[in-house]
Tab-separated table of C-alpha atoms and ligand atoms in Angstrom:
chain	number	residue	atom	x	y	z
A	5	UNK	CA	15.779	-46.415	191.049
A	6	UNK	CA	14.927	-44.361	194.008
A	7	UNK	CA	14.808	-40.290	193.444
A	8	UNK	CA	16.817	-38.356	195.169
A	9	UNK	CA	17.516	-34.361	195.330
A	10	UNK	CA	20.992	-32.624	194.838
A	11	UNK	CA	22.374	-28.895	195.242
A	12	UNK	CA	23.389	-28.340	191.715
A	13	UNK	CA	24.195	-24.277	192.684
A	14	UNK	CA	24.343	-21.850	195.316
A	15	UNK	CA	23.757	-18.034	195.292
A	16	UNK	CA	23.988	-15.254	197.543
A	17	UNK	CA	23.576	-11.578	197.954
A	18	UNK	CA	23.881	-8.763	200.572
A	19	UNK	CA	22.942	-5.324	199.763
A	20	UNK	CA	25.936	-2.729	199.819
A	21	UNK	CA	25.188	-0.798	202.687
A	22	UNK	CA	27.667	-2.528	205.396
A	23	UNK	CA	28.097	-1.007	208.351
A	24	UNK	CA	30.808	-2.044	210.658
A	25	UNK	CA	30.324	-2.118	214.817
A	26	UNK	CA	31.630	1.317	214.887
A	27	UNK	CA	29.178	2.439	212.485
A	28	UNK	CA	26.499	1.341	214.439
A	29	UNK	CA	27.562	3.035	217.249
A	30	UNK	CA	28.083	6.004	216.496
A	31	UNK	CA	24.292	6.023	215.094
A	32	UNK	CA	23.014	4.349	218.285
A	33	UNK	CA	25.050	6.748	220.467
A	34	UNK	CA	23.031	9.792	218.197
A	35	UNK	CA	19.870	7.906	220.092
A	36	UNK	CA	21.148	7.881	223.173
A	37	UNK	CA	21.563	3.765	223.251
A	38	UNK	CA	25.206	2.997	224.390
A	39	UNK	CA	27.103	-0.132	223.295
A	40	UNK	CA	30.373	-0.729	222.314
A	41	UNK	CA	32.343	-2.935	218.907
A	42	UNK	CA	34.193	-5.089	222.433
A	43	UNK	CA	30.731	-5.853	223.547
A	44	UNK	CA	29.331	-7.048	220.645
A	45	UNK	CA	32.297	-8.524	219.323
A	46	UNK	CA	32.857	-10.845	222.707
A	47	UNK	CA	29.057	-11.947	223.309
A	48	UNK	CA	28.125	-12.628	219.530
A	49	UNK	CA	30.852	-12.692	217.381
A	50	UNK	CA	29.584	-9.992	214.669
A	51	UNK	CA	31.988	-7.510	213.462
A	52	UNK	CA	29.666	-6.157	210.390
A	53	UNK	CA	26.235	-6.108	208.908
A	54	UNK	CA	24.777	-5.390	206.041
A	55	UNK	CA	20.856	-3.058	205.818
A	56	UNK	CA	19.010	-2.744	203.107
A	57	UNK	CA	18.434	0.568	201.545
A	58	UNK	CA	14.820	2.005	201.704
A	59	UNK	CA	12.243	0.666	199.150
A	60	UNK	CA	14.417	-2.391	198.718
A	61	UNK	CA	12.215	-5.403	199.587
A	62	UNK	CA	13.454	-9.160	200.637
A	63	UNK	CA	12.443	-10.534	196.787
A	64	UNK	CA	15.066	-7.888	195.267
A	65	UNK	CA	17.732	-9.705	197.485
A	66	UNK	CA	16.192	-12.833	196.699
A	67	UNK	CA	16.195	-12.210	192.912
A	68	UNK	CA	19.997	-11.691	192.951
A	69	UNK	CA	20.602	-14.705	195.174
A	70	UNK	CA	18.539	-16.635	192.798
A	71	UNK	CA	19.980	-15.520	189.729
A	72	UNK	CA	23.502	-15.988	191.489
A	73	UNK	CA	22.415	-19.546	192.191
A	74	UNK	CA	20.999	-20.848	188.739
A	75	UNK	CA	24.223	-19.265	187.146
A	76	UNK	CA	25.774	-21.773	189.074
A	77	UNK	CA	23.679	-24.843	188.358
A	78	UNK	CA	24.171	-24.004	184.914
A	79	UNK	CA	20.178	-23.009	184.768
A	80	UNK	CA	18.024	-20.454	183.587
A	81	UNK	CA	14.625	-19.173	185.002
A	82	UNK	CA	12.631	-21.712	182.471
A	83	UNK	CA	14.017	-24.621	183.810
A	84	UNK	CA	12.803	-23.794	187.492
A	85	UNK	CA	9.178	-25.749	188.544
A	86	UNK	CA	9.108	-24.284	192.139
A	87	UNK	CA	10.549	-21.685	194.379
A	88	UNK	CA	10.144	-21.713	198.420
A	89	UNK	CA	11.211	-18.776	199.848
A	90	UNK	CA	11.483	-18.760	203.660
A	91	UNK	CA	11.590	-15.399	205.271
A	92	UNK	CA	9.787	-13.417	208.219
A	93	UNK	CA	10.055	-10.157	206.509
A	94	UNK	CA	8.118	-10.793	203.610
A	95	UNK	CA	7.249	-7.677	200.811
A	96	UNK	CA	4.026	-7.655	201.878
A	97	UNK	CA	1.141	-9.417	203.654
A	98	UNK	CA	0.165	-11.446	200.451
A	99	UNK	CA	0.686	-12.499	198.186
A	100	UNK	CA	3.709	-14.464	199.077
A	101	UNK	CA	7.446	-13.018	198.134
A	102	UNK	CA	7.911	-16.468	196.673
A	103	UNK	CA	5.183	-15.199	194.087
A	104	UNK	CA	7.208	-11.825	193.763
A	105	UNK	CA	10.619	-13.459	193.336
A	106	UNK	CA	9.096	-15.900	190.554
A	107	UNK	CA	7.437	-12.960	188.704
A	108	UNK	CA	10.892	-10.952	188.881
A	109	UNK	CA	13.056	-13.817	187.686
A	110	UNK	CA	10.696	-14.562	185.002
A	111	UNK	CA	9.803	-17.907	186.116
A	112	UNK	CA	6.364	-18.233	185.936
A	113	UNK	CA	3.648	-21.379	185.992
A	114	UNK	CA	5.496	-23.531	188.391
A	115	UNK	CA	4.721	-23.977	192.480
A	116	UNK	CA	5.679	-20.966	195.029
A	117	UNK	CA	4.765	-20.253	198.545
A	118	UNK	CA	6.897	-19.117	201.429
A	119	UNK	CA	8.014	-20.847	204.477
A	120	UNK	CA	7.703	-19.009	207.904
A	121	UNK	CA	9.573	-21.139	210.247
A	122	UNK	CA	11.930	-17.956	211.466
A	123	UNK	CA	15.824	-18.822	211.653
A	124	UNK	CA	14.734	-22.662	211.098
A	125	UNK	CA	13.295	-21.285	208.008
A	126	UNK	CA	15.941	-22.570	204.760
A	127	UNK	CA	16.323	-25.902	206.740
A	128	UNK	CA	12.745	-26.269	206.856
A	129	UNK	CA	12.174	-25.104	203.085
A	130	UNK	CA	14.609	-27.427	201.788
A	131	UNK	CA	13.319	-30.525	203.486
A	132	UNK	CA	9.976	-29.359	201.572
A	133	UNK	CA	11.654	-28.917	198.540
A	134	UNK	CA	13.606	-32.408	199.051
A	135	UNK	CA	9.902	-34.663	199.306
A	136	UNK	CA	8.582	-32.961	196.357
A	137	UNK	CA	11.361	-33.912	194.147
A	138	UNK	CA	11.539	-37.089	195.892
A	139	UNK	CA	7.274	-37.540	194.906
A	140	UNK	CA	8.136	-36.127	191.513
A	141	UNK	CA	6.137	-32.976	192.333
A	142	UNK	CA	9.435	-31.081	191.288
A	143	UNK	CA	12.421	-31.536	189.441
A	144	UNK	CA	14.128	-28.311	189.770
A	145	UNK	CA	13.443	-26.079	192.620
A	146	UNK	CA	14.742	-22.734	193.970
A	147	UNK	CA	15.218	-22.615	197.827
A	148	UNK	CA	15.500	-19.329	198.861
A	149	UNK	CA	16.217	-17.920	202.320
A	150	UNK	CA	15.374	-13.726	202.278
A	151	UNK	CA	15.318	-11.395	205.255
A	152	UNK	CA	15.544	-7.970	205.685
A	153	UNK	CA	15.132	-7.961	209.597
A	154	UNK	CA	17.028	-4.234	210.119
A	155	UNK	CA	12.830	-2.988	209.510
A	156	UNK	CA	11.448	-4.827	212.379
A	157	UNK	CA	14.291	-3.945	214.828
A	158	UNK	CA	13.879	-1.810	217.513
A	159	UNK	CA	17.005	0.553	217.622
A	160	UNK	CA	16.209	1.573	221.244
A	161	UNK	CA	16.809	-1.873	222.265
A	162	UNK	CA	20.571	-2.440	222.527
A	163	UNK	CA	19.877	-6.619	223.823
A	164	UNK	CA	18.612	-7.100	219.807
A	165	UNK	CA	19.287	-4.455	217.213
A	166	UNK	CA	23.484	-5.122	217.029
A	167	UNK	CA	22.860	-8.796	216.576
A	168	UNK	CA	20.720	-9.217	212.982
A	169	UNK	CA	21.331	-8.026	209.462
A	170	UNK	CA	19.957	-8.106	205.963
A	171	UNK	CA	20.595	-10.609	202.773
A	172	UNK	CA	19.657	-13.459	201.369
A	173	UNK	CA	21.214	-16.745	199.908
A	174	UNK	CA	19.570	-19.478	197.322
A	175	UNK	CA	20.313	-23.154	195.988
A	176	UNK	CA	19.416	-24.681	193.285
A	177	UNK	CA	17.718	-28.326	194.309
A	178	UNK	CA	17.430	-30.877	191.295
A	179	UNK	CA	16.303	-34.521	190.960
A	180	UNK	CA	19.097	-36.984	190.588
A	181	UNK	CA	19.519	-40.743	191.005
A	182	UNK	CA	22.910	-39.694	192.681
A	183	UNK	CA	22.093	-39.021	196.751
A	184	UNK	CA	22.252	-35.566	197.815
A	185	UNK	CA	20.218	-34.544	200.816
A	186	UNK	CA	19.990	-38.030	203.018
A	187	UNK	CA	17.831	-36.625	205.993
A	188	UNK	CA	16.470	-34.162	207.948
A	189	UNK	CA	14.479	-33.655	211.403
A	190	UNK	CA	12.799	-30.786	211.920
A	191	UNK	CA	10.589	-29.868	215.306
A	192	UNK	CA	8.880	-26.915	217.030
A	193	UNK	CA	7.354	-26.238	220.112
A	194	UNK	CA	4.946	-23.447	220.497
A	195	UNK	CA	4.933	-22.714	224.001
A	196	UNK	CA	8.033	-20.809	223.652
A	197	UNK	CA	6.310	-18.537	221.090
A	198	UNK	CA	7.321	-15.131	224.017
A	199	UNK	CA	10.962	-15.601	223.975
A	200	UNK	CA	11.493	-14.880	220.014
A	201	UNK	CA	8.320	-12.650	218.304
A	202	UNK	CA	7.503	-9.786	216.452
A	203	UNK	CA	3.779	-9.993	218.569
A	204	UNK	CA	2.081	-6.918	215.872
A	205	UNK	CA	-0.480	-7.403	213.308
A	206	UNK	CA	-2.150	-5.973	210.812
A	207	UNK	CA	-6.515	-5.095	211.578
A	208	UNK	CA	-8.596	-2.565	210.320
A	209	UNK	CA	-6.237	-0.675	208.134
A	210	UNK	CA	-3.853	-0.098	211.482
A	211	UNK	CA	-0.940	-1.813	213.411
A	212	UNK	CA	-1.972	-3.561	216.536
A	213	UNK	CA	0.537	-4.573	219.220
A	214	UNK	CA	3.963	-4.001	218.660
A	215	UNK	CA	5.344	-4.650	215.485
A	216	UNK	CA	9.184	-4.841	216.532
A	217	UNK	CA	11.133	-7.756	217.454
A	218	UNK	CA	11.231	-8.761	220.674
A	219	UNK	CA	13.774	-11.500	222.638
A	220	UNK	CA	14.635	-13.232	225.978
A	221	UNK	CA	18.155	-13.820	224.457
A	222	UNK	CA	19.655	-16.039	227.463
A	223	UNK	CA	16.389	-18.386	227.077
A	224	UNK	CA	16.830	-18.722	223.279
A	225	UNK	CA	20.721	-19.361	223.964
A	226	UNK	CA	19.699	-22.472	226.437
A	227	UNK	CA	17.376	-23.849	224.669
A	228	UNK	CA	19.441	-23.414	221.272
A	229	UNK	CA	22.454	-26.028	222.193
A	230	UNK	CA	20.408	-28.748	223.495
A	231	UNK	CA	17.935	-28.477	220.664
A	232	UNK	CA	20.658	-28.152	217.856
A	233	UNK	CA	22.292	-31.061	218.871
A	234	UNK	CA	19.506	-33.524	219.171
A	235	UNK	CA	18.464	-32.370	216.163
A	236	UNK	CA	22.019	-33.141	214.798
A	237	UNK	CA	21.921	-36.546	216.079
A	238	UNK	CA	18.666	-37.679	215.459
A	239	UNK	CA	19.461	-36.445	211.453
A	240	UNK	CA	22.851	-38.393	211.614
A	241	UNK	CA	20.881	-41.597	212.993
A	242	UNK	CA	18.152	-41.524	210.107
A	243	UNK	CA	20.925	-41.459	207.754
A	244	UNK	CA	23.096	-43.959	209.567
A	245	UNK	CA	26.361	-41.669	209.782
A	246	UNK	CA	28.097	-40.601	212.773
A	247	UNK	CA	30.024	-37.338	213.747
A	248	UNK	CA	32.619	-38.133	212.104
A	249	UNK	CA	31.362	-38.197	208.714
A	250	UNK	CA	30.478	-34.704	208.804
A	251	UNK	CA	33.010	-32.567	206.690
A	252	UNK	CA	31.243	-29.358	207.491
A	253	UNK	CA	28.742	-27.865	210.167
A	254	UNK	CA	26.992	-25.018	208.244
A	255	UNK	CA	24.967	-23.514	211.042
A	256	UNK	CA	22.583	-20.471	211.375
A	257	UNK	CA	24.444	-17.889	212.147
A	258	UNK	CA	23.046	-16.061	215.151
A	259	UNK	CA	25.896	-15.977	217.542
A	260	UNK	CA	29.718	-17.421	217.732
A	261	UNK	CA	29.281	-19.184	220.939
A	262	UNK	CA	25.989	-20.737	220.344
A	263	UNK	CA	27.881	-22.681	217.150
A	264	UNK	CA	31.189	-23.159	219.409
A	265	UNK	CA	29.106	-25.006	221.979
A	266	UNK	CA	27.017	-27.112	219.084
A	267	UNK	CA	30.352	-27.849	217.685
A	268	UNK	CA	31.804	-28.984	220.913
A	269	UNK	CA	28.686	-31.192	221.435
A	270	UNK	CA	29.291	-32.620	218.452
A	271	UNK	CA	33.041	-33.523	218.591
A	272	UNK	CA	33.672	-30.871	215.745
A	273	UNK	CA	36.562	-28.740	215.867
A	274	UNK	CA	35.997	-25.078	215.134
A	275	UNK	CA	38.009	-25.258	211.389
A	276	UNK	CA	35.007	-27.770	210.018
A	277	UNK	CA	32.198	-24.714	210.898
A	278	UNK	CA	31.661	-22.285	208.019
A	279	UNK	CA	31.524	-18.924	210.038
A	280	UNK	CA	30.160	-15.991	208.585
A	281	UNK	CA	28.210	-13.905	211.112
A	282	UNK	CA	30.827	-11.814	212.229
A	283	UNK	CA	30.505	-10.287	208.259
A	284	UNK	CA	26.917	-10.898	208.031
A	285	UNK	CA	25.389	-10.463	211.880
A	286	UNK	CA	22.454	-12.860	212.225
A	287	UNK	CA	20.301	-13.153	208.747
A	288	UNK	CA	17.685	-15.218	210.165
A	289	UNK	CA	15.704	-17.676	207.491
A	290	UNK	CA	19.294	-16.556	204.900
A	291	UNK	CA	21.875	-17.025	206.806
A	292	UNK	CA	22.463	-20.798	205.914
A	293	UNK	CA	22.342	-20.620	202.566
A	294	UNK	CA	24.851	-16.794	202.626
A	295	UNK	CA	26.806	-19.221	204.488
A	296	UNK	CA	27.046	-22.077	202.529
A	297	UNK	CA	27.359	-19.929	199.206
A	298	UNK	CA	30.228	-18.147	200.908
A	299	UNK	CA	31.892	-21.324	201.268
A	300	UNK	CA	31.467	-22.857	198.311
A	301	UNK	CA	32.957	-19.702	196.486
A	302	UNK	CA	35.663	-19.373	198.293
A	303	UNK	CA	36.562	-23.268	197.581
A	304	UNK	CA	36.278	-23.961	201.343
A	305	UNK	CA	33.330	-26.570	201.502
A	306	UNK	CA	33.780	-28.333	198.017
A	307	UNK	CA	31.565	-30.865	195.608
A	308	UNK	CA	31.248	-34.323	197.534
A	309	UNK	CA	31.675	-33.698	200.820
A	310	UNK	CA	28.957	-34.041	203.801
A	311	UNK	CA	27.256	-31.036	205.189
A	312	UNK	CA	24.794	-30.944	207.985
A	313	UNK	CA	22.908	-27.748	208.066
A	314	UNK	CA	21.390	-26.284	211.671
A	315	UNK	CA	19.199	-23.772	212.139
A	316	UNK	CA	16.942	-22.971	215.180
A	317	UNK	CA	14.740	-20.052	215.819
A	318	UNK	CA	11.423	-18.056	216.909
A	319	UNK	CA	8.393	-20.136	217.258
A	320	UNK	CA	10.373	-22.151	218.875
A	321	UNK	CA	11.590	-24.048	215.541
A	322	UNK	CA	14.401	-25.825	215.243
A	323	UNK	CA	15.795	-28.242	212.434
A	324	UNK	CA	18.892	-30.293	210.982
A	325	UNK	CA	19.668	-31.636	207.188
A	326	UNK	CA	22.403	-33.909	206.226
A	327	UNK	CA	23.344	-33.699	202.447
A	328	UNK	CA	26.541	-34.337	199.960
A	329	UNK	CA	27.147	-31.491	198.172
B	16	ACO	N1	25.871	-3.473	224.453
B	16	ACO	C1	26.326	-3.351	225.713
B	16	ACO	N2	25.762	-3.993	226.751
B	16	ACO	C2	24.700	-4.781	226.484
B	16	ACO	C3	24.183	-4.936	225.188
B	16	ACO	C4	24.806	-4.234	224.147
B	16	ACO	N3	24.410	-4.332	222.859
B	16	ACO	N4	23.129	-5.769	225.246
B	16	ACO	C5	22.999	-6.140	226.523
B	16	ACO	N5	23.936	-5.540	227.284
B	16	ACO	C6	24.159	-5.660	228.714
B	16	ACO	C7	22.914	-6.028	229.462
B	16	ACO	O1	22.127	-4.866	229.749
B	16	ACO	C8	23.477	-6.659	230.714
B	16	ACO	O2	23.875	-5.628	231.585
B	16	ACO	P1	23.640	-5.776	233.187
B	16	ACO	O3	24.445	-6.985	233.556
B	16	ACO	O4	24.159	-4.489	233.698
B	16	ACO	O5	22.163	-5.981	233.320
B	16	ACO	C9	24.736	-7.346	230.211
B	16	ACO	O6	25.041	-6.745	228.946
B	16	ACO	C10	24.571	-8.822	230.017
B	16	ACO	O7	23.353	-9.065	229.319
B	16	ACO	P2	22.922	-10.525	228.960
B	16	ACO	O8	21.597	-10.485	228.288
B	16	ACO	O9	23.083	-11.377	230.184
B	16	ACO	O10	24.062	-10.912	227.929
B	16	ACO	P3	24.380	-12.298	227.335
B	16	ACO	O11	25.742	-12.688	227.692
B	16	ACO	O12	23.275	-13.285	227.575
B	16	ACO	O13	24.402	-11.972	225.779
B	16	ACO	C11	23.010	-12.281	223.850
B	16	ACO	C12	23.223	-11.496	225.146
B	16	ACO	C13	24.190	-11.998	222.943
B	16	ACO	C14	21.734	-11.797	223.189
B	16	ACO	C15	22.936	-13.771	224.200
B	16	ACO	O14	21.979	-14.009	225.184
B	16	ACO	C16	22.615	-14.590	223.015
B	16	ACO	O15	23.417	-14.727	222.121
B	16	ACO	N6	21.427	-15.215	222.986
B	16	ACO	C17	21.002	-15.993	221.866
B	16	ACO	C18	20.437	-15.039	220.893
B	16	ACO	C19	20.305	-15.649	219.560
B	16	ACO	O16	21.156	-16.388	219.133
B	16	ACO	N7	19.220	-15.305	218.937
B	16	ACO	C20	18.961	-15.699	217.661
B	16	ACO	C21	18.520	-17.142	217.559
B	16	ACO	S1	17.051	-17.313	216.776
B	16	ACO	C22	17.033	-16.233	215.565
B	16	ACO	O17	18.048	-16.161	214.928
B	16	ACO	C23	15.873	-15.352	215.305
């Protein structure tokens, strides 16, 4: 009987500092930096964020996500034999936060590494976590996606520091002989590494190059929508399905009209696409799975249906996954 892997729970968590468009401009007007709620509002969608409070790292928000999430599966920490964590703000250099998170949750002796793939990051981690339950390297993993980006903005740069927030979001993946994820395609292309980087690093004991993130937004928004949607078909055509099985379009959630145009691609209308940036701003490598956990608990996207997941991002990475929930 051939092994397949299912979501059995989903988890979420943003820390409670939200601050609303006005918020943020008043601070950014204390700067001198002048934007305005209508601006950001029309070009991305995002009414809100939520920032992290000093000393919190991405594995706290990943611990409550995770806990949220195995909760939900009905699971405790014991029962977990690997955690992925994709992020690009990870605690620290190494060891990996998927080591932190497992020694927090109390989860110890299985498999965990991270997955740096940027905004592609959960879609990427899950199709991981999919082929090693499929192998039988796993049989019940936690997929985590963890950012806290508001550190490596740059609040003197008005083009970037409206558009990303903090959070994190978590499933719990488990082997089944019932089908739950049925494909994925995943690609990058590394000679668009300039438009989407953080370009610092760490040498000698100092910070070389600049360690704040850096984008060409208009060439990340035109290569987004092509990529997203081949990606989209190519995942429907390995799984033999068509548009118009999809039930839901749960896509990273950088910006409104880069999912309106996917959707449009796609023959989707706008009520089958879980939107939550304009509450959570862009989360990067979490804002799939905040997404999908926000739908689930609010009984939007429900047990059975067909989800394809979308995520593209810095690198350039980019990445679909078709699954029943
Ligand atoms: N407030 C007010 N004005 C602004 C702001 C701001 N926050 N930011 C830029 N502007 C101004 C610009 O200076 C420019 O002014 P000018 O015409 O006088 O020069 C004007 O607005 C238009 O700027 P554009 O860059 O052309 O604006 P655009 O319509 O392209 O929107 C945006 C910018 C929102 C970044 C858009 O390009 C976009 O969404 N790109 C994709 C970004 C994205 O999704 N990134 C994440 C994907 S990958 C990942 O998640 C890591």
């Amino acid at each position: 009987m051939k092994r397949y892997s299912r979501i059995t729970g989903t988890g979420s968590y943003l820390p409670p500092r939200r601050l609303t468009n006005a918020d943020l401009v008043t601070q950014l007007a204390a700067a001198g930096v002048e934007t305005s709620d209508e601006w950001i509002v029309e070009r991305t969608g995002i009414r809100a964020r939520h920032f992290a409070d000093d000393g919190v790292f991405s594995s706290d928000l990943a611990l409550e996500a995770a806990k949220n999430a195995l909760q939900a599966a009905g699971r405790s920490a014991k029962d977990v034999d690997l955690i992925i964590v994709a992020t690009s703000t990870p605690d620290m250099v190494f060891p990996s936060t998927a080591c932190i998170l497992q020694n927090k949750l109390g989860a110890n002796g299985g498999a965990a590494f991270d997955v740096q793939a940027v905004c592609s990051g959960f879609v990427y981690a899950l199709t991981v976590a999919d082929a090693m339950i499929q192998t039988g390297a796993a049989k019940c993993a936690l997929v985590v996606g963890a950012e806290i980006f508001s550190r490596i903005l740059d609040f003197k740069d008005r083009t970037t520091c409206v558009l990303f927030g903090d959070g994190a979001g978590a499933v719990v993946l488990e082997a089944s002989d019932k089908p739950g994820i049925l494909a994925s395609d995943l690609h990058a292309d590394g000679k668009h590494v300039g438009i989407l980087c953080v370009p610092g690093h760490v040498s000698g004991g100092a910070i070389l190059g600049d360690p704040l993130l850096k984008m060409d937004g208009q060439a990340v928004f035109k290569l987004a929508v092509g990529l997203l949607e081949s990606a989209a078909r190519a995942t429907l055509a390995k799984a033999n399905l068509t548009d118009a099985d999809i039930d839901w379009l749960v896509p990273h959630q950088a910006n409104i009209r880069i999912m309106q145009s996917t959707a449009r691609k796609l023959k989707l209308s706008m009520d089958k696409v879980v939107v939550t940036v304009g509450e959570h701003g862009n989360t990067s490598a979490a804002s799939i799975p905040l997404a999908l956990d926000t739908a689930v608990r609010a009984g939007q996207v429900k047990t059975g249906e067909t989800l394809l997941l979308e995520g593209v991002g810095g690198g350039f990475t980019w990445g679909a996954l078709l699954l029943i929930l």
